[in-house]
Short mmCIF file of C-alpha atoms in Angstrom, two decimals:
data_model
loop_
_atom_site.label_atom_id
_atom_site.label_comp_id
_atom_site.label_asym_id
_atom_site.label_seq_id
_atom_site.Cartn_x
_atom_site.Cartn_y
_atom_site.Cartn_z
CA UNK A 911 53.86 -41.12 -19.36
CA UNK A 912 56.32 -39.78 -16.87
CA UNK A 913 58.90 -42.10 -15.36
CA UNK A 914 61.84 -41.91 -13.01
CA UNK A 915 64.83 -44.23 -12.96
CA UNK A 916 67.24 -44.56 -10.08
CA UNK A 917 69.93 -46.86 -11.45
CA UNK A 918 71.51 -47.71 -8.10
CA UNK A 919 69.45 -49.89 -5.76
CA UNK A 920 72.02 -49.80 -2.97
CA UNK A 921 75.07 -47.63 -2.36
CA UNK A 922 77.59 -47.90 0.45
CA UNK A 923 79.94 -45.04 1.30
CA UNK A 924 82.26 -44.33 4.18
CA UNK A 925 81.44 -41.64 6.69
CA UNK A 926 82.98 -38.36 5.56
CA UNK A 927 83.10 -39.39 1.91
CA UNK A 928 81.24 -37.60 -0.85
CA UNK A 929 77.98 -38.92 -2.23
CA UNK A 930 76.16 -38.80 -5.53
CA UNK A 931 72.82 -40.51 -6.10
CA UNK A 932 71.64 -40.73 -9.67
CA UNK A 933 68.18 -39.95 -11.01
CA UNK A 934 66.99 -39.90 -14.62
CA UNK A 935 63.52 -38.83 -15.62
CA UNK A 936 61.30 -39.03 -18.64
CA UNK A 937 58.89 -36.16 -19.14
CA UNK A 938 58.00 -34.12 -22.20
CA UNK A 939 57.60 -30.73 -20.61
CA UNK A 940 59.68 -28.87 -18.06
CA UNK A 941 59.71 -31.21 -15.10
CA UNK A 942 59.14 -30.43 -11.48
CA UNK A 943 61.60 -32.67 -9.64
CA UNK A 944 62.01 -33.72 -6.04
CA UNK A 945 64.26 -35.74 -3.77
CA UNK A 946 62.72 -37.31 -0.69
CA UNK A 947 64.45 -39.21 2.11
CA UNK A 948 62.94 -41.96 4.24
CA UNK A 949 64.66 -43.09 7.41
CA UNK A 950 63.85 -46.62 8.63
CA UNK A 951 60.30 -46.88 9.91
CA UNK A 952 59.54 -43.26 9.07
CA UNK A 953 57.59 -41.28 6.53
CA UNK A 954 59.16 -39.37 3.67
CA UNK A 955 60.74 -35.95 4.07
CA UNK A 956 61.47 -33.53 1.24
CA UNK A 957 65.18 -32.79 0.79
CA UNK A 958 64.90 -30.39 -2.12
CA UNK A 959 62.92 -29.51 -5.22
CA UNK A 960 63.48 -28.03 -8.65
CA UNK A 961 60.83 -26.01 -10.45
CA UNK A 962 62.76 -23.57 -12.65
CA UNK A 963 65.64 -21.14 -12.63
CA UNK A 964 69.03 -22.00 -11.20
CA UNK A 965 69.81 -25.61 -12.09
CA UNK A 966 71.76 -26.17 -8.88
CA UNK A 967 69.37 -26.34 -5.95
CA UNK A 968 70.22 -26.47 -2.29
CA UNK A 969 68.26 -28.50 0.20
CA UNK A 970 68.19 -29.44 3.82
CA UNK A 971 70.85 -31.44 5.67
CA UNK A 972 73.62 -30.20 3.36
CA UNK A 973 72.27 -31.85 0.20
CA UNK A 974 72.22 -30.30 -3.25
CA UNK A 975 71.03 -31.47 -6.66
CA UNK A 976 71.77 -30.41 -10.20
CA UNK A 977 69.19 -30.42 -12.98
CA UNK A 978 70.65 -31.25 -16.38
CA UNK A 979 68.04 -31.06 -19.09
CA UNK A 980 70.39 -32.40 -21.78
CA UNK A 981 70.92 -35.56 -19.76
CA UNK A 982 67.41 -35.75 -18.27
CA UNK A 983 69.06 -36.07 -14.89
CA UNK A 984 68.61 -34.69 -11.41
CA UNK A 985 71.44 -36.14 -9.34
CA UNK A 986 71.66 -35.65 -5.59
CA UNK A 987 75.00 -34.83 -3.98
CA UNK A 988 76.52 -34.27 -0.58
CA UNK A 989 80.18 -33.40 -0.05
CA UNK A 990 80.60 -35.31 3.22
CA UNK A 991 78.12 -37.86 4.52
CA UNK A 992 77.27 -38.49 8.14
CA UNK A 993 76.14 -41.77 9.70
CA UNK A 994 72.67 -40.24 10.12
CA UNK A 995 72.33 -39.99 6.33
CA UNK A 996 71.76 -43.74 6.11
CA UNK A 997 68.28 -44.02 4.66
CA UNK A 998 66.26 -44.67 1.51
CA UNK A 999 66.31 -41.88 -1.05
CA UNK A 1000 63.54 -41.39 -3.61
CA UNK A 1001 63.64 -39.18 -6.67
CA UNK A 1002 60.24 -38.04 -7.93
CA UNK A 1003 58.72 -36.07 -10.79
CA UNK A 1004 55.32 -34.45 -10.93
CA UNK A 1005 52.91 -36.16 -13.26
CA UNK A 1006 50.23 -34.68 -15.44
CA UNK A 1007 48.02 -34.05 -12.42
CA UNK A 1008 50.61 -31.92 -10.73
CA UNK A 1009 51.54 -32.38 -7.13
CA UNK A 1010 48.63 -34.73 -6.65
CA UNK A 1011 50.30 -37.51 -8.57
CA UNK A 1012 54.02 -37.76 -7.98
CA UNK A 1013 55.88 -40.44 -9.89
CA UNK A 1014 58.55 -41.99 -7.67
CA UNK A 1015 61.68 -43.81 -8.63
CA UNK A 1016 62.38 -47.20 -7.09
CA UNK A 1017 64.65 -45.72 -4.48
CA UNK A 1018 68.32 -45.98 -3.54
CA UNK A 1019 69.25 -47.39 -0.17
CA UNK A 1020 72.27 -45.64 1.33
CA UNK A 1021 74.47 -47.44 3.84
CA UNK A 1022 77.21 -45.58 5.69
CA UNK A 1023 80.36 -47.38 6.81
CA UNK A 1024 81.96 -45.99 9.98
CA UNK B 197 52.71 -26.99 13.20
CA UNK B 198 54.16 -28.84 10.21
CA UNK B 199 53.17 -32.31 11.24
CA UNK B 200 50.96 -34.97 9.81
CA UNK B 201 49.89 -37.28 12.60
CA UNK B 202 48.84 -40.86 11.92
CA UNK B 203 47.24 -43.32 14.32
CA UNK B 204 47.70 -46.08 15.16
CA UNK B 205 51.40 -46.60 14.47
CA UNK B 206 50.91 -50.35 14.38
CA UNK B 207 47.80 -52.41 13.67
CA UNK B 208 47.30 -56.16 13.53
CA UNK B 209 43.98 -57.40 12.21
CA UNK B 210 42.33 -60.55 11.03
CA UNK B 211 40.78 -60.91 7.61
CA UNK B 212 37.26 -60.53 9.02
CA UNK B 213 37.95 -57.47 11.14
CA UNK B 214 36.93 -53.88 10.48
CA UNK B 215 39.42 -51.23 11.49
CA UNK B 216 40.32 -47.67 10.57
CA UNK B 217 43.49 -45.67 10.09
CA UNK B 218 43.40 -42.00 10.98
CA UNK B 219 45.37 -39.00 9.76
CA UNK B 220 45.30 -35.40 10.93
CA UNK B 221 47.03 -32.19 9.84
CA UNK B 222 46.68 -28.59 11.00
CA UNK B 223 48.67 -26.82 8.30
CA UNK B 224 45.59 -25.61 6.46
CA UNK B 225 46.36 -27.93 3.57
CA UNK B 226 43.44 -28.75 1.31
CA UNK B 227 44.75 -31.93 -0.31
CA UNK B 228 45.28 -35.16 1.58
CA UNK B 229 46.61 -38.47 0.34
CA UNK B 230 46.81 -42.15 1.19
CA UNK B 231 49.81 -44.09 -0.01
CA UNK B 232 50.65 -47.78 0.43
CA UNK B 233 54.28 -48.82 0.74
CA UNK B 234 55.58 -52.36 0.65
CA UNK B 235 59.06 -53.17 1.91
CA UNK B 236 61.90 -51.89 -0.28
CA UNK B 237 59.45 -50.25 -2.69
CA UNK B 238 58.40 -46.65 -3.34
CA UNK B 239 55.05 -45.41 -2.06
CA UNK B 240 52.08 -46.21 -4.27
CA UNK B 241 49.30 -43.66 -4.46
CA UNK B 242 45.88 -44.94 -3.38
CA UNK B 243 43.58 -41.94 -2.92
CA UNK B 244 43.67 -38.15 -3.09
CA UNK B 245 41.15 -35.81 -1.52
CA UNK B 246 41.13 -32.25 -2.75
CA UNK B 247 38.99 -29.74 -0.88
CA UNK B 248 37.35 -32.66 0.92
CA UNK B 249 36.25 -34.33 -2.29
CA UNK B 250 37.74 -37.54 -3.64
CA UNK B 251 39.73 -36.50 -6.70
CA UNK B 252 41.87 -39.57 -7.39
CA UNK B 253 41.20 -43.25 -6.74
CA UNK B 254 43.93 -45.40 -8.18
CA UNK B 255 41.63 -48.38 -8.77
CA UNK B 256 41.95 -49.44 -5.16
CA UNK B 257 39.88 -52.48 -4.07
CA UNK B 258 36.66 -51.64 -2.27
CA UNK B 259 37.89 -53.27 0.93
CA UNK B 260 39.72 -49.95 1.39
CA UNK B 261 37.29 -47.08 1.95
CA UNK B 262 38.57 -43.52 2.39
CA UNK B 263 36.73 -40.77 4.19
CA UNK B 264 37.51 -37.08 4.61
CA UNK B 265 35.22 -35.74 7.37
CA UNK B 266 36.77 -32.25 7.19
CA UNK B 267 39.80 -30.48 5.81
CA UNK B 268 42.03 -31.60 8.68
CA UNK B 269 41.09 -35.26 8.93
CA UNK B 270 41.46 -38.26 6.67
CA UNK B 271 40.42 -41.80 7.48
CA UNK B 272 41.00 -45.11 5.77
CA UNK B 273 38.43 -47.76 6.67
CA UNK B 274 39.59 -51.34 6.32
CA UNK B 275 37.35 -54.37 5.94
CA UNK B 276 37.92 -57.95 4.85
CA UNK B 277 41.57 -57.36 4.06
CA UNK B 278 43.95 -59.95 2.69
CA UNK B 279 47.41 -60.83 4.00
CA UNK B 280 48.93 -59.19 0.92
CA UNK B 281 47.49 -55.88 2.13
CA UNK B 282 50.05 -55.88 4.91
CA UNK B 283 52.16 -52.76 4.37
CA UNK B 284 53.07 -49.33 5.67
CA UNK B 285 50.21 -46.92 4.99
CA UNK B 286 51.35 -43.34 4.65
CA UNK B 287 49.20 -40.25 4.85
CA UNK B 288 50.36 -37.00 3.28
CA UNK B 289 49.06 -33.49 2.74
CA UNK B 290 49.82 -30.58 0.41
CA UNK B 291 48.46 -27.07 -0.05
CA UNK B 292 45.91 -28.41 -2.48
CA UNK B 293 45.92 -26.20 -5.51
CA UNK B 294 46.90 -28.35 -8.45
CA UNK B 295 49.00 -25.55 -9.88
CA UNK B 296 50.56 -24.70 -6.55
CA UNK B 297 53.22 -27.29 -6.95
CA UNK B 298 55.11 -28.07 -3.86
CA UNK B 299 56.10 -30.67 -1.41
CA UNK B 300 54.05 -33.37 0.18
CA UNK B 301 54.16 -33.55 3.95
CA UNK B 302 54.14 -37.16 5.08
CA UNK B 303 53.17 -38.75 8.35
CA UNK B 304 55.25 -41.52 9.89
CA UNK B 305 52.84 -44.15 8.69
CA UNK B 306 50.69 -46.92 10.11
CA UNK B 307 52.25 -50.38 9.90
CA UNK B 308 49.44 -52.81 9.09
CA UNK B 309 49.69 -56.57 9.47
CA UNK B 310 46.82 -58.74 8.24
CA UNK B 311 46.75 -62.25 9.62
#
């Protein structure tokens, strides 16, 4: 069965600093991978997705992620964080039933220090 | 219009009440979803409707009853809930073709409190 691990439950960074959120997946075939962000009291919004091709994908709000098959990882990065990036971040992989059954990681809560 | 609209935003109900959560989208999507999210946890899939037919039920208790009256609307009927059912209920939609992988569009959720 597919699974997603986000090793960091909570990360704190200073505004303007760089950010990397880790995501490891378990899936036998070529995975379809996603990063979603959830601001407090809100629904989830897609930041970026990887289906195939270039392993470095660009998303919204200045985020990017790199797919590394050898490490089964799909880490999210941002060169300089803003206070508005404080949120919960979820990595997800499509399950056997495609987009209808995403498998989410446990989430990483990002706090930004001024 | 890229929005999924959920009503009400907040709902407080007793264990004997009957209430409904509503979800609407006008993106032409043919798959709609109900997720349940407890605090500090990822969303948990409850139901999926594909082309207005129930395609996935994740063994959800019968006190939760989904309904998809048409391709734009999704309801979740609630009856005889328990306090542990208190959570954020998220609706989402996607284009609908299983092989048309893509993003889910989420609403802002309905915060349910069961007393």
